[in-house]
mmCIF file of C-alpha atoms in Angstrom:
data_model
loop_
_atom_site.group_PDB
_atom_site.id
_atom_site.type_symbol
_atom_site.label_atom_id
_atom_site.label_comp_id
_atom_site.label_asym_id
_atom_site.label_seq_id
_atom_site.Cartn_x
_atom_site.Cartn_y
_atom_site.Cartn_z
ATOM 1 C CA MET A 832 0.021 0.018 0.052
ATOM 2 C CA ALA A 833 1.424 3.436 -0.899
ATOM 3 C CA PHE A 834 0.362 6.757 -0.012
ATOM 4 C CA LEU A 835 0.886 9.878 -2.107
ATOM 5 C CA VAL A 836 1.007 13.195 -0.344
ATOM 6 C CA SER A 837 0.848 16.441 -2.321
ATOM 7 C CA LEU A 838 2.026 19.648 -0.661
ATOM 8 C CA PRO A 839 1.799 23.026 -2.386
ATOM 9 C CA MET A 840 5.125 24.621 -2.908
ATOM 10 C CA PHE A 841 5.406 28.431 -2.909
ATOM 11 C CA SER A 842 8.607 29.959 -4.197
ATOM 12 C CA GLN A 843 9.983 32.990 -2.282
ATOM 13 C CA GLU A 844 11.241 36.007 -4.084
ATOM 14 C CA LYS A 845 14.294 37.908 -2.936
ATOM 15 C CA GLY A 846 14.123 41.683 -3.400
ATOM 16 C CA SER A 847 16.998 42.833 -5.595
ATOM 17 C CA GLY A 848 17.819 45.423 -8.305
ATOM 18 C CA PRO A 849 16.459 48.968 -8.533
ATOM 19 C CA VAL A 850 14.084 50.442 -6.070
ATOM 20 C CA SER A 851 10.812 51.793 -7.365
ATOM 21 C CA LYS A 852 7.873 53.753 -5.931
ATOM 22 C CA GLN A 853 4.237 52.656 -6.806
ATOM 23 C CA GLU A 854 1.064 54.276 -5.757
ATOM 24 C CA ARG A 855 -1.847 52.015 -4.812
ATOM 25 C CA SER A 856 -5.405 52.684 -5.078
ATOM 26 C CA VAL A 857 -7.228 52.285 -1.820
ATOM 27 C CA GLU A 858 -10.602 52.935 -0.280
ATOM 28 C CA ASN A 859 -11.105 55.261 2.652
ATOM 29 C CA PHE A 860 -9.887 53.902 5.953
ATOM 30 C CA LYS A 861 -9.638 54.886 9.609
ATOM 31 C CA ALA A 862 -7.283 52.270 11.021
ATOM 32 C CA ILE A 863 -3.745 50.820 10.076
ATOM 33 C CA LYS A 864 -2.543 47.351 10.877
ATOM 34 C CA ILE A 865 0.950 46.503 9.819
ATOM 35 C CA GLY A 866 3.515 43.985 10.855
ATOM 36 C CA GLY A 867 6.925 42.767 9.644
ATOM 37 C CA ALA A 868 9.891 45.131 9.082
ATOM 38 C CA ALA A 869 8.302 47.942 7.304
ATOM 39 C CA GLU A 870 9.039 51.641 7.619
ATOM 40 C CA ILE A 871 5.889 53.699 7.495
ATOM 41 C CA ILE A 872 5.731 57.422 7.025
ATOM 42 C CA LEU A 873 2.223 58.786 8.099
ATOM 43 C CA MET A 874 0.694 62.039 6.726
ATOM 44 C CA GLN A 875 -2.781 63.508 6.971
ATOM 45 C CA GLY A 876 -4.443 65.046 4.038
ATOM 46 C CA LYS A 877 -7.776 65.595 2.128
ATOM 47 C CA GLU A 878 -7.544 62.264 0.205
ATOM 48 C CA GLN A 879 -6.273 58.776 1.278
ATOM 49 C CA SER A 880 -3.315 57.362 -0.515
ATOM 50 C CA VAL A 881 -0.670 54.669 -0.265
ATOM 51 C CA VAL A 882 2.767 54.688 -1.993
ATOM 52 C CA VAL A 883 4.958 51.532 -1.757
ATOM 53 C CA GLU A 884 8.697 51.976 -2.217
ATOM 54 C CA THR A 885 10.613 48.745 -2.458
ATOM 55 C CA ASN A 886 12.664 46.641 -5.055
ATOM 56 C CA ALA A 887 10.933 46.643 -8.293
ATOM 57 C CA ASN A 888 10.935 42.849 -8.709
ATOM 58 C CA ILE A 889 8.837 42.298 -5.679
ATOM 59 C CA GLN A 890 6.220 45.243 -6.015
ATOM 60 C CA ASP A 891 3.516 42.816 -7.099
ATOM 61 C CA ARG A 892 4.089 40.765 -4.008
ATOM 62 C CA VAL A 893 3.370 43.623 -1.619
ATOM 63 C CA GLU A 894 -0.447 43.465 -1.077
ATOM 64 C CA VAL A 895 -2.298 46.548 0.143
ATOM 65 C CA ASN A 896 -6.066 46.354 0.890
ATOM 66 C CA VAL A 897 -8.766 47.885 3.086
ATOM 67 C CA SER A 898 -11.218 45.756 5.084
ATOM 68 C CA ASN A 899 -13.645 47.078 7.697
ATOM 69 C CA ASN A 900 -12.127 50.575 7.373
ATOM 70 C CA THR A 901 -8.624 49.023 8.233
ATOM 71 C CA LEU A 902 -5.594 49.441 5.934
ATOM 72 C CA ALA A 903 -3.480 46.356 5.994
ATOM 73 C CA VAL A 904 -0.180 45.426 4.172
ATOM 74 C CA LYS A 905 0.688 41.852 3.455
ATOM 75 C CA LEU A 906 4.004 40.578 2.088
ATOM 76 C CA ASN A 907 3.472 37.516 -0.220
ATOM 77 C CA ASN A 908 6.298 35.062 -0.186
ATOM 78 C CA ILE A 909 9.027 37.675 -0.006
ATOM 79 C CA LYS A 910 12.299 36.231 1.464
ATOM 80 C CA LYS A 911 14.117 39.595 1.959
ATOM 81 C CA TYR A 912 14.409 43.079 0.428
ATOM 82 C CA ASP A 913 16.636 46.081 0.401
ATOM 83 C CA VAL A 914 13.980 48.527 1.425
ATOM 84 C CA LEU A 915 10.391 48.616 2.264
ATOM 85 C CA LYS A 916 8.758 51.979 2.884
ATOM 86 C CA LEU A 917 5.065 52.876 2.969
ATOM 87 C CA TYR A 918 3.980 56.427 2.433
ATOM 88 C CA ILE A 919 0.410 56.526 3.888
ATOM 89 C CA THR A 920 -1.905 59.600 3.725
ATOM 90 C CA ALA A 921 -5.156 59.409 5.693
ATOM 91 C CA VAL A 922 -7.944 61.655 6.109
ATOM 92 C CA LYS A 923 -8.870 60.540 9.589
ATOM 93 C CA ILE A 924 -6.964 58.131 11.789
ATOM 94 C CA GLU A 925 -8.620 56.426 14.737
ATOM 95 C CA ARG A 926 -6.334 53.289 15.319
ATOM 96 C CA ILE A 927 -2.797 52.275 14.565
ATOM 97 C CA GLN A 928 -1.561 48.709 15.271
ATOM 98 C CA LEU A 929 2.008 47.632 14.783
ATOM 99 C CA SER A 930 3.785 44.457 15.356
ATOM 100 C CA GLY A 931 7.182 42.744 14.586
ATOM 101 C CA ALA A 932 9.774 45.405 13.767
ATOM 102 C CA ALA A 933 7.691 47.777 12.044
ATOM 103 C CA GLU A 934 8.393 51.616 12.408
ATOM 104 C CA LEU A 935 5.924 54.463 12.055
ATOM 105 C CA ARG A 936 6.846 58.177 11.925
ATOM 106 C CA ALA A 937 4.396 60.984 11.576
ATOM 107 C CA ALA A 938 5.744 63.549 9.015
ATOM 108 C CA ASP A 939 3.492 66.388 10.616
ATOM 109 C CA THR A 940 0.819 66.777 13.140
ATOM 110 C CA ILE A 941 -1.890 64.161 13.212
ATOM 111 C CA SER A 942 -5.199 65.415 14.674
ATOM 112 C CA GLY A 943 -8.692 64.060 15.399
ATOM 113 C CA GLY A 944 -11.054 63.079 18.204
ATOM 114 C CA ASN A 945 -10.056 59.594 19.504
ATOM 115 C CA LEU A 946 -6.901 57.572 18.794
ATOM 116 C CA GLN A 947 -5.931 54.120 19.828
ATOM 117 C CA LEU A 948 -2.183 53.033 19.520
ATOM 118 C CA VAL A 949 -1.248 49.301 19.988
ATOM 119 C CA ALA A 950 2.489 48.349 19.640
ATOM 120 C CA SER A 951 3.903 44.965 20.144
ATOM 121 C CA GLY A 952 7.060 43.025 19.325
ATOM 122 C CA ALA A 953 9.870 45.334 18.632
ATOM 123 C CA SER A 954 7.742 47.976 16.887
ATOM 124 C CA ASP A 955 8.334 51.641 17.250
ATOM 125 C CA ILE A 956 5.816 54.633 16.981
ATOM 126 C CA GLU A 957 6.791 58.293 16.945
ATOM 127 C CA MET A 958 4.079 60.895 16.385
ATOM 128 C CA LEU A 959 3.244 64.514 16.941
ATOM 129 C CA VAL A 960 -0.461 64.525 17.798
ATOM 130 C CA ASP A 961 -3.433 66.755 18.562
ATOM 131 C CA TYR A 962 -6.427 64.698 19.840
ATOM 132 C CA ASN A 963 -9.189 64.800 22.451
ATOM 133 C CA ASN A 964 -8.448 61.311 23.851
ATOM 134 C CA ILE A 965 -5.660 58.749 23.255
ATOM 135 C CA VAL A 966 -5.385 55.134 24.428
ATOM 136 C CA THR A 967 -1.804 53.545 24.226
ATOM 137 C CA LYS A 968 -1.121 49.825 24.751
ATOM 138 C CA ALA A 969 2.488 48.745 24.380
ATOM 139 C CA SER A 970 3.917 45.303 24.996
ATOM 140 C CA GLY A 971 7.035 43.232 24.276
ATOM 141 C CA ALA A 972 10.039 45.469 23.493
ATOM 142 C CA SER A 973 8.027 48.193 21.635
ATOM 143 C CA VAL A 974 8.552 51.970 21.920
ATOM 144 C CA VAL A 975 5.915 54.645 21.640
ATOM 145 C CA ARG A 976 7.019 58.285 21.592
ATOM 146 C CA LEU A 977 4.302 60.991 21.646
ATOM 147 C CA ASP A 978 4.645 64.903 21.453
ATOM 148 C CA GLY A 979 1.785 67.369 21.215
ATOM 149 C CA LYS A 980 -1.490 67.622 23.270
ATOM 150 C CA SER A 981 -4.497 65.525 24.266
ATOM 151 C CA ALA A 982 -7.263 66.061 26.825
ATOM 152 C CA SER A 983 -6.823 62.633 28.174
ATOM 153 C CA HIS A 984 -4.247 59.661 27.723
ATOM 154 C CA THR A 985 -4.887 56.223 29.034
ATOM 155 C CA ILE A 986 -1.767 53.851 28.990
ATOM 156 C CA GLU A 987 -1.159 50.271 29.429
ATOM 157 C CA VAL A 988 2.546 49.115 29.263
ATOM 158 C CA SER A 989 3.935 45.643 29.878
ATOM 159 C CA GLY A 990 6.993 43.596 29.260
ATOM 160 C CA ALA A 991 10.007 45.673 28.356
ATOM 161 C CA SER A 992 8.148 48.283 26.458
ATOM 162 C CA GLU A 993 8.406 52.039 26.864
ATOM 163 C CA VAL A 994 6.067 54.914 26.624
ATOM 164 C CA LYS A 995 7.739 58.352 26.293
ATOM 165 C CA ALA A 996 5.152 60.995 26.448
ATOM 166 C CA LYS A 997 6.721 63.593 28.553
ATOM 167 C CA SER A 998 6.243 66.208 25.793
ATOM 168 C CA LEU A 999 2.434 65.149 25.298
ATOM 169 C CA LEU A 1000 0.684 67.760 27.470
ATOM 170 C CA THR A 1001 -2.635 66.236 28.902
ATOM 171 C CA THR A 1002 -5.205 67.207 31.432
ATOM 172 C CA THR A 1003 -5.755 63.757 32.752
ATOM 173 C CA THR A 1004 -3.447 60.681 32.373
ATOM 174 C CA ILE A 1005 -4.059 57.130 33.670
ATOM 175 C CA VAL A 1006 -1.207 54.626 33.544
ATOM 176 C CA LYS A 1007 -1.142 50.869 34.222
ATOM 177 C CA ALA A 1008 2.503 49.490 34.142
ATOM 178 C CA SER A 1009 3.687 45.882 34.622
ATOM 179 C CA GLY A 1010 6.853 43.772 34.002
ATOM 180 C CA ALA A 1011 9.933 45.770 33.303
ATOM 181 C CA SER A 1012 8.177 48.529 31.319
ATOM 182 C CA SER A 1013 8.633 52.245 31.850
ATOM 183 C CA CYS A 1014 6.338 55.229 31.352
ATOM 184 C CA PHE A 1015 7.100 58.927 31.232
ATOM 185 C CA VAL A 1016 4.128 61.286 31.202
ATOM 186 C CA ASN A 1017 3.007 64.871 31.430
ATOM 187 C CA ALA A 1018 -0.406 65.511 33.363
ATOM 188 C CA LYS A 1019 -1.555 69.084 34.223
ATOM 189 C CA THR A 1020 -4.511 68.241 36.389
ATOM 190 C CA ASN A 1021 -4.991 64.581 37.241
ATOM 191 C CA LEU A 1022 -2.510 61.622 37.276
ATOM 192 C CA THR A 1023 -3.494 58.090 38.266
ATOM 193 C CA TYR A 1024 -1.009 55.240 38.021
ATOM 194 C CA GLN A 1025 -0.683 51.627 39.109
ATOM 195 C CA VAL A 1026 2.506 49.568 38.785
ATOM 196 C CA SER A 1027 3.771 46.079 39.534
ATOM 197 C CA GLY A 1028 6.982 44.026 38.971
ATOM 198 C CA ALA A 1029 9.910 46.209 38.051
ATOM 199 C CA SER A 1030 8.020 48.945 36.179
ATOM 200 C CA ASP A 1031 8.334 52.330 36.796
ATOM 201 C CA VAL A 1032 6.246 55.636 36.197
ATOM 202 C CA SER A 1033 7.722 59.030 35.972
ATOM 203 C CA TYR A 1034 6.116 62.495 35.192
ATOM 204 C CA VAL A 1035 6.963 66.071 34.637
ATOM 205 C CA GLY A 1036 4.847 69.157 35.483
ATOM 206 C CA LYS A 1037 2.769 69.678 38.634
ATOM 207 C CA PRO A 1038 -0.493 67.834 38.526
ATOM 208 C CA GLN A 1039 -3.039 68.963 41.189
ATOM 209 C CA THR A 1040 -3.876 65.449 42.140
ATOM 210 C CA VAL A 1041 -1.832 62.273 41.923
ATOM 211 C CA ILE A 1042 -3.486 58.966 42.848
ATOM 212 C CA VAL A 1043 -1.148 55.992 43.244
ATOM 213 C CA GLU A 1044 -2.995 52.603 43.292
ATOM 214 C CA ASN A 1045 -1.552 49.227 44.220
ATOM 215 C CA ASN A 1046 -1.454 46.478 41.529
ATOM 216 C CA LYS A 1047 -5.057 45.293 42.437
ATOM 217 C CA GLY A 1048 -6.536 48.657 42.443
ATOM 218 C CA THR A 1049 -7.807 48.190 46.110
ATOM 219 C CA GLU A 1050 -5.678 50.751 47.867
ATOM 220 C CA LYS A 1051 -4.871 54.333 46.918
ATOM 221 C CA VAL A 1052 -2.454 56.999 47.975
ATOM 222 C CA VAL A 1053 -3.588 60.463 47.010
ATOM 223 C CA ILE A 1054 -1.262 63.387 46.837
ATOM 224 C CA LEU A 1055 -2.814 66.803 46.446
ATOM 225 C CA ARG A 1056 -1.122 69.837 45.038
ATOM 226 C CA ASP A 1057 2.064 68.108 44.568
ATOM 227 C CA SER A 1058 5.131 70.324 43.841
ATOM 228 C CA THR A 1059 7.543 67.779 42.706
ATOM 229 C CA ARG A 1060 8.746 66.797 39.272
ATOM 230 C CA THR A 1061 9.283 63.049 39.248
ATOM 231 C CA SER A 1062 7.825 60.098 40.922
ATOM 232 C CA SER A 1063 8.447 56.335 41.286
ATOM 233 C CA TYR A 1064 6.247 53.674 42.841
ATOM 234 C CA TYR A 1065 7.006 50.021 43.888
ATOM 235 C CA ASN A 1066 4.660 47.576 45.301
ATOM 236 C CA TYR A 1067 5.548 44.270 47.145
ATOM 237 C CA SER A 1068 3.563 41.693 49.070
ATOM 238 C CA ASP A 1069 3.195 43.661 52.353
ATOM 239 C CA THR A 1070 4.920 46.989 51.520
ATOM 240 C CA THR A 1071 3.786 49.997 49.612
ATOM 241 C CA SER A 1072 6.368 52.614 48.906
ATOM 242 C CA VAL A 1073 5.932 55.802 47.123
ATOM 243 C CA ASN A 1074 8.832 58.259 46.289
ATOM 244 C CA VAL A 1075 7.816 61.605 45.168
ATOM 245 C CA GLY A 1076 10.793 63.803 44.645
ATOM 246 C CA SER A 1077 12.528 64.011 48.125
ATOM 247 C CA LEU A 1078 9.456 62.687 49.921
ATOM 248 C CA ASN A 1079 9.112 59.142 50.699
ATOM 249 C CA LEU A 1080 5.873 57.484 51.909
ATOM 250 C CA GLU A 1081 5.889 53.957 52.836
ATOM 251 C CA VAL A 1082 3.188 51.668 54.301
ATOM 252 C CA ILE A 1083 4.151 48.303 55.824
ATOM 253 C CA GLU A 1084 1.405 45.990 56.988
ATOM 254 C CA GLY A 1085 2.675 43.257 59.398
ATOM 255 C CA ASN A 1086 0.926 40.703 61.480
ATOM 256 C CA ASP A 1087 0.198 42.989 64.357
ATOM 257 C CA THR A 1088 1.409 46.451 63.356
ATOM 258 C CA THR A 1089 1.134 48.970 60.536
ATOM 259 C CA LYS A 1090 4.029 51.365 59.887
ATOM 260 C CA VAL A 1091 3.527 54.601 57.859
ATOM 261 C CA SER A 1092 6.797 56.466 56.943
ATOM 262 C CA ILE A 1093 6.429 59.942 55.706
ATOM 263 C CA GLY A 1094 9.747 61.535 54.880
ATOM 264 C CA GLY A 1095 11.920 61.508 58.186
ATOM 265 C CA HIS A 1096 9.216 60.222 60.444
ATOM 266 C CA THR A 1097 7.452 56.991 61.110
ATOM 267 C CA LEU A 1098 3.935 56.437 62.628
ATOM 268 C CA ILE A 1099 3.548 52.948 64.164
ATOM 269 C CA VAL A 1100 -0.027 51.690 65.091
ATOM 270 C CA ASP A 1101 -0.568 48.260 66.675
ATOM 271 C CA ASP A 1102 -3.789 46.088 66.749
ATOM 272 C CA ASP A 1103 -4.718 47.625 70.152
ATOM 273 C CA GLY A 1104 -4.806 51.149 68.541
ATOM 274 C CA ASN A 1105 -1.663 52.342 70.315
ATOM 275 C CA VAL A 1106 0.325 55.052 68.326
ATOM 276 C CA LYS A 1107 3.902 55.558 68.480
ATOM 277 C CA PHE A 1108 5.695 58.478 66.596
ATOM 278 C CA LYS A 1109 9.393 58.346 66.057
ATOM 279 C CA ARG A 1110 11.949 60.037 63.809
ATOM 280 C CA ASN A 1111 13.790 58.086 61.203
ATOM 281 C CA LYS A 1112 17.547 58.124 61.411
ATOM 282 C CA LYS A 1113 19.097 59.312 57.946
ATOM 283 C CA LEU A 1114 21.778 57.433 56.392
ATOM 284 C CA LYS A 1115 25.106 59.297 56.750
ATOM 285 C CA PHE A 1116 28.789 58.648 56.410
ATOM 286 C CA ASN A 1117 30.423 58.163 59.918
ATOM 287 C CA GLY A 1118 34.177 58.199 60.013
ATOM 288 C CA HIS A 1119 34.348 57.399 63.776
ATOM 289 C CA TRP A 1120 36.745 60.237 64.663
ATOM 290 C CA GLY A 1121 34.946 61.602 67.845
ATOM 291 C CA GLY A 1122 35.435 59.747 71.139
ATOM 292 C CA PHE A 1123 37.893 58.648 73.681
ATOM 293 C CA GLU A 1124 41.124 56.740 72.933
ATOM 294 C CA LEU A 1125 43.476 55.059 75.519
ATOM 295 C CA GLY A 1126 46.824 53.644 74.410
ATOM 296 C CA ILE A 1127 50.363 52.737 75.283
ATOM 297 C CA ASN A 1128 53.485 54.638 74.041
ATOM 298 C CA GLY A 1129 56.690 53.006 73.015
ATOM 299 C CA TYR A 1130 59.495 53.041 70.568
ATOM 300 C CA VAL A 1131 62.005 50.515 69.125
ATOM 301 C CA THR A 1132 65.651 50.306 68.155
ATOM 302 C CA PRO A 1133 66.762 50.522 64.419
ATOM 303 C CA ASP A 1134 66.575 46.722 64.558
ATOM 304 C CA PHE A 1135 62.929 46.853 65.842
ATOM 305 C CA ASN A 1136 63.819 45.576 69.328
ATOM 306 C CA THR A 1137 62.184 47.009 72.349
ATOM 307 C CA ASN A 1138 65.316 46.200 74.547
ATOM 308 C CA TRP A 1139 68.033 48.894 74.080
ATOM 309 C CA GLY A 1140 70.825 46.802 76.023
ATOM 310 C CA ALA A 1141 73.214 47.814 78.782
ATOM 311 C CA GLU A 1142 74.620 50.749 76.991
ATOM 312 C CA TYR A 1143 71.280 52.524 76.492
ATOM 313 C CA ASP A 1144 69.527 51.090 79.548
ATOM 314 C CA TYR A 1145 68.305 54.405 80.529
ATOM 315 C CA LEU A 1146 66.098 54.439 77.471
ATOM 316 C CA ASN A 1147 64.146 51.186 78.353
ATOM 317 C CA LEU A 1148 60.466 52.082 79.105
ATOM 318 C CA ARG A 1149 57.948 51.071 81.746
ATOM 319 C CA TYR A 1150 55.224 50.395 79.348
ATOM 320 C CA GLU A 1151 52.565 50.045 82.078
ATOM 321 C CA LYS A 1152 53.267 53.824 82.809
ATOM 322 C CA SER A 1153 53.798 55.018 79.284
ATOM 323 C CA ILE A 1154 50.087 55.993 78.597
ATOM 324 C CA ALA A 1155 48.636 57.775 75.434
ATOM 325 C CA VAL A 1156 45.237 59.532 76.015
ATOM 326 C CA ASN A 1157 43.315 61.141 73.011
ATOM 327 C CA LEU A 1158 40.082 62.966 73.460
ATOM 328 C CA ASN A 1159 38.287 63.992 70.049
ATOM 329 C CA ILE A 1160 35.494 66.337 70.989
ATOM 330 C CA TYR A 1161 34.342 67.467 67.536
ATOM 331 C CA GLU A 1162 33.902 65.427 64.391
ATOM 332 C CA GLN A 1163 33.034 66.600 60.765
ATOM 333 C CA ASN A 1164 32.159 63.999 58.148
ATOM 334 C CA ILE A 1165 32.048 64.714 54.444
ATOM 335 C CA ALA A 1166 30.390 61.991 52.233
ATOM 336 C CA LEU A 1167 31.659 61.438 48.772
ATOM 337 C CA ASN A 1168 29.051 59.167 47.358
ATOM 338 C CA LYS A 1169 25.251 58.558 47.550
ATOM 339 C CA ASP A 1170 25.727 55.239 49.415
ATOM 340 C CA LYS A 1171 27.472 57.165 52.162
ATOM 341 C CA ASN A 1172 30.203 54.625 52.575
ATOM 342 C CA ILE A 1173 33.138 56.679 51.250
ATOM 343 C CA GLY A 1174 34.083 60.045 52.575
ATOM 344 C CA LEU A 1175 36.505 62.483 54.309
ATOM 345 C CA ILE A 1176 36.730 63.040 58.024
ATOM 346 C CA THR A 1177 38.116 65.797 59.997
ATOM 347 C CA GLY A 1178 37.826 67.189 63.578
ATOM 348 C CA VAL A 1179 39.256 68.859 66.755
ATOM 349 C CA GLY A 1180 40.787 66.946 69.693
ATOM 350 C CA PHE A 1181 43.404 66.675 72.412
ATOM 351 C CA SER A 1182 46.278 64.308 73.004
ATOM 352 C CA TRP A 1183 48.288 63.532 76.201
ATOM 353 C CA VAL A 1184 51.468 61.526 75.515
ATOM 354 C CA ASN A 1185 53.644 60.233 78.424
ATOM 355 C CA TYR A 1186 56.786 58.228 78.196
ATOM 356 C CA ARG A 1187 58.023 56.651 81.553
ATOM 357 C CA PHE A 1188 61.481 55.280 81.719
ATOM 358 C CA ASN A 1189 62.396 52.055 83.575
ATOM 359 C CA PRO A 1190 65.385 53.451 85.594
ATOM 360 C CA PRO A 1191 65.020 57.046 86.927
ATOM 361 C CA THR A 1192 66.004 59.108 83.971
ATOM 362 C CA TYR A 1193 65.716 62.813 83.053
ATOM 363 C CA LEU A 1194 66.379 64.050 79.600
ATOM 364 C CA GLU A 1195 67.456 67.656 78.874
ATOM 365 C CA PRO A 1196 67.493 69.207 75.316
ATOM 366 C CA THR A 1197 70.806 70.847 75.626
ATOM 367 C CA SER A 1198 72.743 69.133 72.812
ATOM 368 C CA PRO A 1199 71.952 67.403 69.463
ATOM 369 C CA THR A 1200 72.993 63.971 70.816
ATOM 370 C CA LEU A 1201 71.511 61.805 73.604
ATOM 371 C CA GLU A 1202 73.852 60.649 76.193
ATOM 372 C CA GLY A 1203 73.244 58.965 79.586
#
């Protein structure tokens, strides 16, 4: 018994030779969905158009179509190419979705009512915008850079993605960050953010209200009329820590106590309702200069011997009586690094040094030589 299996074979074309531009006829669209390693230049105009720039021998394998108001580009059995650029002009843009290694740059300001940006893989979006509302979702290792203005901006970042929107002026911004992602925003009135993992959120400007939520959205820290410029938030199983400029607010929930640290002070509340207020000690460099020292004085021969022999017996010391006393009453420490473990030290102190000879001996400084 024999079986015959037939599999379709598709040859892959390699882009080579001269590069050409070809304009494609497309219907009206409001969304863009592109993957692969394409470079997209986005423009806004009165009529929609698409121009494909790539090797002339693979132009017919670059398929451009519009379905459900979404412009999509498909590469049919193309192995590789020298260049693939898409010049896209849209009348109205409401959604952009990029994946793979696609890159999109806006040639000028793109404006409208609502805009949704979705970036995944290693895609890259850079736009100058003027919208009422923007929703950004970034994952993988994607990067989204936004300039311009928008009344509101809702952001969701995960993986190792980045959203760089510090030059996008907004009234209200909401951020949800996870993984190792990072987000930099600019909110004028309201900023709400939630982070988990190793992610971080930073902001510029002076929002009137900053709301920091834990990763479950069940607990909030509200900061009113904040005057700082940057903020980072970290959440662990039993500890919530918020750093806003030089102000640190930390809540630690233990089995029987709750600690709230604000700046240099800590408020401790136990289960019985007892409240204890204490001041936190700041980390500082301590060179250990100040204090009291008690020691023994001595000296040795050129051969590093403490016994001077019969000839110089008068120089032998009574070590139990040869006492050194140091009293350092003032200490000044100067730290040289942020960890406070390297620094310089100086101070003021007094020293009493006494040498007591074994035989009764008195020395007079009457000659340059010592005799006895």
